[in-house]
């Protein structure tokens, strides 16, 4: 979170970013198809992606898996 | 532990590798499911404290939702099993009407459309709600009757008190408010409705029992710590959650249980697989294995009963059946899955089912009775031939993890076809007494030895005796050889049609096509 980490972490983040870009490009390619021309597999991919996005909003977790809400309410908890 | 997935996976972030960390997400989903009995137990003990219950239920729903999503995301469930829109509720109700929880289904069917909420009658909803409560009362124990009265009281309260997660504009009519409250009960949660809560509890508890066998203590401890942190943070879950019913939950859980169980049993019976994957899980005790097998059998029944037209459910059920040793039934389900996938134009499941049909082989499918596979097997082999083009199309619009799984299945199917074709050539060589032919296939064997090798390759030790009988007589005629070869073919392939299908189609799946079907090098490296 603070400053660059070790090289392996940086490489991991780069690889992760690349995978996210690939996934986003495929999602956009899938979404660009007209709804009536989508195969069930493509529709499932789009739907699952949308649901995953909703889950990320409902229960946010940081990439390492810790709860983002902990950080969000941390100052409030500290103030209390 | 910083930088590591808290669930124990090495360098596998939980969220960001949405397409690649398929295995990690599968494990995470199973592990997230695990603490649910604790959550529900805690809820029941907190029923006397209304202010504590909503927070817990929202957290529970959030985690439940998360678990389902992870499960679905890693390897998708049938699209109709995951509903994100309110207006699809009616379609779901039609499905749920066939389920035992009929009162819930009728309640859902009576809900108004999103576009015309005012036109929905309030009275039927009230009566249905009362009817549902009566049904519940008959099933309740003494301690639960108290909770019934409390719930009835809560339902008569304004919506915001009945379900704190729902937001309503002020000034709504009472009837509309009650409708929305009822809709919120069904739309938002299993926890707010006793029936659904009970269904979800049993489904998740059963799934968690299976998942518990797959867990490692360190991972469970890490997850428990994470969940404790979430609870202490008082996590708020804004917004509306998609509609997920108890039956959908149960289906999803059983799909996962079936697949995980099948995977585990498969590895358990093949110790070499454990070495390859590096899994260090302890072996199951006989009691654990018996319980897992019972759950697999239940999973098959649930899957086939809930969504018999889904290729995905059929494949999962077939996997569970194969793990239980019912390979013939599993092969039949693979055939059905292939047909359903073709009818639904799902290339993903079509390829996977075609590969499964090829892996099953002809004998298990037709079983000597003939007919059942005569049309499907050539079609499946034809799909395998066209797999290259279909995969090229799929990898443009689907995640790598999905495509990679199809590639893996296709490769396994291709290997099976090649093996079967070699067996067919050996048997033909034996029948025609062509030692040279056998040599051309790469097996420099005498005809009798070729037949014996074919029998051995087919996994039929008893066939060796059949092969040895005619070869033992030095003056055996060609007719006798052909007769013995027909017996071998019948035992190995079920019918001559199947043999012909594999022989002809397999010829086109030889080396050039084999190379074309092999996964790209980078995918192999990634898989490694």
PDB file of N, CA, C and O in Angstrom, chain B residues 169-218:
ATOM      1  N   UNK B 169     -39.472   5.522  -0.399  1.00  0.00           N
ATOM      2  CA  UNK B 169     -39.797   6.935  -0.382  1.00  0.00           C
ATOM      3  C   UNK B 169     -40.977   7.152   0.545  1.00  0.00           C
ATOM      4  O   UNK B 169     -41.873   6.312   0.631  1.00  0.00           O
ATOM      5  N   UNK B 170     -41.022   8.248   1.253  1.00  0.00           N
ATOM      6  CA  UNK B 170     -42.131   8.493   2.173  1.00  0.00           C
ATOM      7  C   UNK B 170     -43.420   8.746   1.410  1.00  0.00           C
ATOM      8  O   UNK B 170     -43.425   9.135   0.253  1.00  0.00           O
ATOM      9  N   UNK B 171     -44.542   8.516   2.072  1.00  0.00           N
ATOM     10  CA  UNK B 171     -45.835   8.810   1.471  1.00  0.00           C
ATOM     11  C   UNK B 171     -46.414   7.673   0.673  1.00  0.00           C
ATOM     12  O   UNK B 171     -47.410   7.838  -0.022  1.00  0.00           O
ATOM     13  N   UNK B 172     -45.852   6.526   0.730  1.00  0.00           N
ATOM     14  CA  UNK B 172     -46.413   5.405  -0.024  1.00  0.00           C
ATOM     15  C   UNK B 172     -47.657   4.888   0.686  1.00  0.00           C
ATOM     16  O   UNK B 172     -47.764   4.955   1.906  1.00  0.00           O
ATOM     17  N   UNK B 173     -48.562   4.339  -0.099  1.00  0.00           N
ATOM     18  CA  UNK B 173     -49.772   3.755   0.495  1.00  0.00           C
ATOM     19  C   UNK B 173     -49.384   2.529   1.303  1.00  0.00           C
ATOM     20  O   UNK B 173     -48.350   1.913   1.082  1.00  0.00           O
ATOM     21  N   UNK B 174     -50.280   2.186   2.228  1.00  0.00           N
ATOM     22  CA  UNK B 174     -49.974   1.061   3.103  1.00  0.00           C
ATOM     23  C   UNK B 174     -49.879  -0.242   2.321  1.00  0.00           C
ATOM     24  O   UNK B 174     -49.011  -1.069   2.556  1.00  0.00           O
ATOM     25  N   UNK B 175     -50.811  -0.395   1.356  1.00  0.00           N
ATOM     26  CA  UNK B 175     -50.784  -1.633   0.584  1.00  0.00           C
ATOM     27  C   UNK B 175     -49.508  -1.740  -0.224  1.00  0.00           C
ATOM     28  O   UNK B 175     -48.873  -2.789  -0.273  1.00  0.00           O
ATOM     29  N   UNK B 176     -49.142  -0.644  -0.845  1.00  0.00           N
ATOM     30  CA  UNK B 176     -47.919  -0.665  -1.619  1.00  0.00           C
ATOM     31  C   UNK B 176     -46.724  -0.943  -0.721  1.00  0.00           C
ATOM     32  O   UNK B 176     -45.797  -1.654  -1.096  1.00  0.00           O
ATOM     33  N   UNK B 177     -46.790  -0.389   0.472  1.00  0.00           N
ATOM     34  CA  UNK B 177     -45.695  -0.603   1.409  1.00  0.00           C
ATOM     35  C   UNK B 177     -45.576  -2.072   1.797  1.00  0.00           C
ATOM     36  O   UNK B 177     -44.479  -2.631   1.839  1.00  0.00           O
ATOM     37  N   UNK B 178     -46.745  -2.687   2.037  1.00  0.00           N
ATOM     38  CA  UNK B 178     -46.673  -4.094   2.422  1.00  0.00           C
ATOM     39  C   UNK B 178     -46.209  -4.955   1.258  1.00  0.00           C
ATOM     40  O   UNK B 178     -45.470  -5.923   1.442  1.00  0.00           O
ATOM     41  N   UNK B 179     -46.658  -4.567   0.050  1.00  0.00           N
ATOM     42  CA  UNK B 179     -46.182  -5.321  -1.105  1.00  0.00           C
ATOM     43  C   UNK B 179     -44.676  -5.209  -1.239  1.00  0.00           C
ATOM     44  O   UNK B 179     -43.977  -6.183  -1.491  1.00  0.00           O
ATOM     45  N   UNK B 180     -44.225  -3.976  -1.084  1.00  0.00           N
ATOM     46  CA  UNK B 180     -42.789  -3.796  -1.219  1.00  0.00           C
ATOM     47  C   UNK B 180     -42.042  -4.507  -0.105  1.00  0.00           C
ATOM     48  O   UNK B 180     -40.950  -5.035  -0.318  1.00  0.00           O
ATOM     49  N   UNK B 181     -42.647  -4.500   1.065  1.00  0.00           N
ATOM     50  CA  UNK B 181     -41.998  -5.202   2.169  1.00  0.00           C
ATOM     51  C   UNK B 181     -41.896  -6.692   1.863  1.00  0.00           C
ATOM     52  O   UNK B 181     -40.863  -7.323   2.074  1.00  0.00           O
ATOM     53  N   UNK B 182     -43.001  -7.195   1.320  1.00  0.00           N
ATOM     54  CA  UNK B 182     -42.987  -8.616   0.981  1.00  0.00           C
ATOM     55  C   UNK B 182     -41.993  -8.894  -0.131  1.00  0.00           C
ATOM     56  O   UNK B 182     -41.257  -9.881  -0.110  1.00  0.00           O
ATOM     57  N   UNK B 183     -42.007  -7.994  -1.107  1.00  0.00           N
ATOM     58  CA  UNK B 183     -41.035  -8.155  -2.183  1.00  0.00           C
ATOM     59  C   UNK B 183     -39.621  -8.096  -1.668  1.00  0.00           C
ATOM     60  O   UNK B 183     -38.760  -8.856  -2.103  1.00  0.00           O
ATOM     61  N   UNK B 184     -39.414  -7.212  -0.714  1.00  0.00           N
ATOM     62  CA  UNK B 184     -38.070  -7.101  -0.158  1.00  0.00           C
ATOM     63  C   UNK B 184     -37.671  -8.377   0.567  1.00  0.00           C
ATOM     64  O   UNK B 184     -36.532  -8.820   0.494  1.00  0.00           O
ATOM     65  N   UNK B 185     -38.654  -8.951   1.243  1.00  0.00           N
ATOM     66  CA  UNK B 185     -38.356 -10.196   1.942  1.00  0.00           C
ATOM     67  C   UNK B 185     -37.856 -11.250   0.973  1.00  0.00           C
ATOM     68  O   UNK B 185     -36.910 -11.972   1.245  1.00  0.00           O
ATOM     69  N   UNK B 186     -38.528 -11.330  -0.158  1.00  0.00           N
ATOM     70  CA  UNK B 186     -38.172 -12.372  -1.098  1.00  0.00           C
ATOM     71  C   UNK B 186     -36.997 -11.979  -1.967  1.00  0.00           C
ATOM     72  O   UNK B 186     -36.199 -12.810  -2.350  1.00  0.00           O
ATOM     73  N   UNK B 187     -36.950 -10.701  -2.278  1.00  0.00           N
ATOM     74  CA  UNK B 187     -35.891 -10.267  -3.181  1.00  0.00           C
ATOM     75  C   UNK B 187     -34.551 -10.233  -2.487  1.00  0.00           C
ATOM     76  O   UNK B 187     -33.524 -10.554  -3.061  1.00  0.00           O
ATOM     77  N   UNK B 188     -34.585  -9.870  -1.242  1.00  0.00           N
ATOM     78  CA  UNK B 188     -33.323  -9.564  -0.592  1.00  0.00           C
ATOM     79  C   UNK B 188     -32.716 -10.742   0.137  1.00  0.00           C
ATOM     80  O   UNK B 188     -31.523 -10.834   0.270  1.00  0.00           O
ATOM     81  N   UNK B 189     -33.549 -11.577   0.687  1.00  0.00           N
ATOM     82  CA  UNK B 189     -32.919 -12.452   1.658  1.00  0.00           C
ATOM     83  C   UNK B 189     -33.621 -13.785   1.783  1.00  0.00           C
ATOM     84  O   UNK B 189     -34.802 -13.920   1.512  1.00  0.00           O
ATOM     85  N   UNK B 190     -32.843 -14.705   2.181  1.00  0.00           N
ATOM     86  CA  UNK B 190     -33.395 -15.941   2.711  1.00  0.00           C
ATOM     87  C   UNK B 190     -33.580 -15.786   4.208  1.00  0.00           C
ATOM     88  O   UNK B 190     -34.400 -16.409   4.825  1.00  0.00           O
ATOM     89  N   UNK B 191     -32.751 -14.934   4.777  1.00  0.00           N
ATOM     90  CA  UNK B 191     -32.726 -14.824   6.232  1.00  0.00           C
ATOM     91  C   UNK B 191     -34.014 -14.219   6.777  1.00  0.00           C
ATOM     92  O   UNK B 191     -34.426 -14.541   7.879  1.00  0.00           O
ATOM     93  N   UNK B 192     -34.667 -13.343   6.004  1.00  0.00           N
ATOM     94  CA  UNK B 192     -35.860 -12.687   6.518  1.00  0.00           C
ATOM     95  C   UNK B 192     -37.078 -13.591   6.458  1.00  0.00           C
ATOM     96  O   UNK B 192     -38.073 -13.330   7.097  1.00  0.00           O
ATOM     97  N   UNK B 193     -37.036 -14.600   5.664  1.00  0.00           N
ATOM     98  CA  UNK B 193     -38.168 -15.509   5.517  1.00  0.00           C
ATOM     99  C   UNK B 193     -37.784 -16.858   6.119  1.00  0.00           C
ATOM    100  O   UNK B 193     -36.735 -17.415   5.798  1.00  0.00           O
ATOM    101  N   UNK B 194     -38.639 -17.345   6.981  1.00  0.00           N
ATOM    102  CA  UNK B 194     -38.256 -18.546   7.724  1.00  0.00           C
ATOM    103  C   UNK B 194     -38.042 -19.738   6.795  1.00  0.00           C
ATOM    104  O   UNK B 194     -37.091 -20.498   6.955  1.00  0.00           O
ATOM    105  N   UNK B 195     -38.956 -19.875   5.820  1.00  0.00           N
ATOM    106  CA  UNK B 195     -38.817 -20.999   4.894  1.00  0.00           C
ATOM    107  C   UNK B 195     -37.477 -20.944   4.184  1.00  0.00           C
ATOM    108  O   UNK B 195     -36.736 -21.924   4.109  1.00  0.00           O
ATOM    109  N   UNK B 196     -37.221 -19.759   3.647  1.00  0.00           N
ATOM    110  CA  UNK B 196     -36.005 -19.623   2.875  1.00  0.00           C
ATOM    111  C   UNK B 196     -34.778 -19.758   3.762  1.00  0.00           C
ATOM    112  O   UNK B 196     -33.768 -20.322   3.360  1.00  0.00           O
ATOM    113  N   UNK B 197     -34.900 -19.234   4.953  1.00  0.00           N
ATOM    114  CA  UNK B 197     -33.767 -19.347   5.857  1.00  0.00           C
ATOM    115  C   UNK B 197     -33.467 -20.809   6.167  1.00  0.00           C
ATOM    116  O   UNK B 197     -32.319 -21.251   6.177  1.00  0.00           O
ATOM    117  N   UNK B 198     -34.545 -21.545   6.389  1.00  0.00           N
ATOM    118  CA  UNK B 198     -34.347 -22.946   6.702  1.00  0.00           C
ATOM    119  C   UNK B 198     -33.734 -23.688   5.502  1.00  0.00           C
ATOM    120  O   UNK B 198     -32.820 -24.485   5.651  1.00  0.00           O
ATOM    121  N   UNK B 199     -34.261 -23.375   4.322  1.00  0.00           N
ATOM    122  CA  UNK B 199     -33.727 -24.020   3.125  1.00  0.00           C
ATOM    123  C   UNK B 199     -32.249 -23.688   2.958  1.00  0.00           C
ATOM    124  O   UNK B 199     -31.421 -24.558   2.701  1.00  0.00           O
ATOM    125  N   UNK B 200     -31.966 -22.411   3.084  1.00  0.00           N
ATOM    126  CA  UNK B 200     -30.583 -21.983   2.891  1.00  0.00           C
ATOM    127  C   UNK B 200     -29.679 -22.596   3.946  1.00  0.00           C
ATOM    128  O   UNK B 200     -28.567 -23.022   3.653  1.00  0.00           O
ATOM    129  N   UNK B 201     -30.197 -22.649   5.153  1.00  0.00           N
ATOM    130  CA  UNK B 201     -29.380 -23.196   6.232  1.00  0.00           C
ATOM    131  C   UNK B 201     -29.004 -24.645   5.934  1.00  0.00           C
ATOM    132  O   UNK B 201     -27.837 -25.031   6.018  1.00  0.00           O
ATOM    133  N   UNK B 202     -29.985 -25.435   5.566  1.00  0.00           N
ATOM    134  CA  UNK B 202     -29.690 -26.846   5.324  1.00  0.00           C
ATOM    135  C   UNK B 202     -28.798 -27.022   4.110  1.00  0.00           C
ATOM    136  O   UNK B 202     -27.892 -27.860   4.103  1.00  0.00           O
ATOM    137  N   UNK B 203     -29.063 -26.228   3.077  1.00  0.00           N
ATOM    138  CA  UNK B 203     -28.241 -26.366   1.876  1.00  0.00           C
ATOM    139  C   UNK B 203     -26.799 -25.991   2.159  1.00  0.00           C
ATOM    140  O   UNK B 203     -25.862 -26.713   1.799  1.00  0.00           O
ATOM    141  N   UNK B 204     -26.632 -24.869   2.830  1.00  0.00           N
ATOM    142  CA  UNK B 204     -25.266 -24.418   3.085  1.00  0.00           C
ATOM    143  C   UNK B 204     -24.578 -25.312   4.094  1.00  0.00           C
ATOM    144  O   UNK B 204     -23.391 -25.591   3.992  1.00  0.00           O
ATOM    145  N   UNK B 205     -25.339 -25.783   5.054  1.00  0.00           N
ATOM    146  CA  UNK B 205     -24.723 -26.657   6.054  1.00  0.00           C
ATOM    147  C   UNK B 205     -24.239 -27.953   5.403  1.00  0.00           C
ATOM    148  O   UNK B 205     -23.145 -28.431   5.703  1.00  0.00           O
ATOM    149  N   UNK B 206     -25.050 -28.480   4.490  1.00  0.00           N
ATOM    150  CA  UNK B 206     -24.620 -29.694   3.800  1.00  0.00           C
ATOM    151  C   UNK B 206     -23.412 -29.415   2.925  1.00  0.00           C
ATOM    152  O   UNK B 206     -22.468 -30.212   2.880  1.00  0.00           O
ATOM    153  N   UNK B 207     -23.471 -28.287   2.231  1.00  0.00           N
ATOM    154  CA  UNK B 207     -22.323 -27.953   1.386  1.00  0.00           C
ATOM    155  C   UNK B 207     -21.080 -27.708   2.229  1.00  0.00           C
ATOM    156  O   UNK B 207     -19.974 -28.073   1.845  1.00  0.00           O
ATOM    157  N   UNK B 208     -21.281 -27.084   3.371  1.00  0.00           N
ATOM    158  CA  UNK B 208     -20.134 -26.789   4.224  1.00  0.00           C
ATOM    159  C   UNK B 208     -19.522 -28.058   4.786  1.00  0.00           C
ATOM    160  O   UNK B 208     -18.313 -28.136   4.983  1.00  0.00           O
ATOM    161  N   UNK B 209     -20.380 -29.039   5.058  1.00  0.00           N
ATOM    162  CA  UNK B 209     -19.827 -30.310   5.550  1.00  0.00           C
ATOM    163  C   UNK B 209     -18.894 -30.911   4.513  1.00  0.00           C
ATOM    164  O   UNK B 209     -17.840 -31.432   4.831  1.00  0.00           O
ATOM    165  N   UNK B 210     -19.338 -30.820   3.253  1.00  0.00           N
ATOM    166  CA  UNK B 210     -18.470 -31.353   2.196  1.00  0.00           C
ATOM    167  C   UNK B 210     -17.227 -30.497   2.058  1.00  0.00           C
ATOM    168  O   UNK B 210     -16.124 -31.008   1.887  1.00  0.00           O
ATOM    169  N   UNK B 211     -17.428 -29.183   2.135  1.00  0.00           N
ATOM    170  CA  UNK B 211     -16.270 -28.299   1.977  1.00  0.00           C
ATOM    171  C   UNK B 211     -15.295 -28.474   3.128  1.00  0.00           C
ATOM    172  O   UNK B 211     -14.096 -28.311   2.957  1.00  0.00           O
ATOM    173  N   UNK B 212     -15.823 -28.822   4.285  1.00  0.00           N
ATOM    174  CA  UNK B 212     -14.955 -28.970   5.451  1.00  0.00           C
ATOM    175  C   UNK B 212     -13.923 -30.063   5.222  1.00  0.00           C
ATOM    176  O   UNK B 212     -12.790 -29.965   5.704  1.00  0.00           O
ATOM    177  N   UNK B 213     -14.295 -31.058   4.472  1.00  0.00           N
ATOM    178  CA  UNK B 213     -13.344 -32.141   4.227  1.00  0.00           C
ATOM    179  C   UNK B 213     -12.202 -31.679   3.339  1.00  0.00           C
ATOM    180  O   UNK B 213     -11.150 -32.297   3.298  1.00  0.00           O
ATOM    181  N   UNK B 214     -12.471 -30.636   2.585  1.00  0.00           N
ATOM    182  CA  UNK B 214     -11.444 -30.195   1.661  1.00  0.00           C
ATOM    183  C   UNK B 214     -10.553 -29.112   2.244  1.00  0.00           C
ATOM    184  O   UNK B 214      -9.648 -28.637   1.592  1.00  0.00           O
ATOM    185  N   UNK B 215     -10.831 -28.713   3.441  1.00  0.00           N
ATOM    186  CA  UNK B 215     -10.142 -27.554   4.005  1.00  0.00           C
ATOM    187  C   UNK B 215      -8.867 -27.945   4.722  1.00  0.00           C
ATOM    188  O   UNK B 215      -8.652 -29.082   5.096  1.00  0.00           O
ATOM    189  N   UNK B 216      -8.083 -26.940   4.927  1.00  0.00           N
ATOM    190  CA  UNK B 216      -6.896 -27.098   5.739  1.00  0.00           C
ATOM    191  C   UNK B 216      -7.047 -26.172   6.944  1.00  0.00           C
ATOM    192  O   UNK B 216      -7.567 -25.065   6.809  1.00  0.00           O
ATOM    193  N   UNK B 217      -6.606 -26.599   8.097  1.00  0.00           N
ATOM    194  CA  UNK B 217      -6.840 -25.802   9.310  1.00  0.00           C
ATOM    195  C   UNK B 217      -6.308 -24.383   9.217  1.00  0.00           C
ATOM    196  O   UNK B 217      -6.959 -23.431   9.654  1.00  0.00           O
ATOM    197  N   UNK B 218      -5.139 -24.216   8.630  1.00  0.00           N
ATOM    198  CA  UNK B 218      -4.559 -22.872   8.556  1.00  0.00           C
ATOM    199  C   UNK B 218      -5.439 -21.958   7.713  1.00  0.00           C
ATOM    200  O   UNK B 218      -5.624 -20.778   8.022  1.00  0.00           O
TER     201      UNK B 218
END
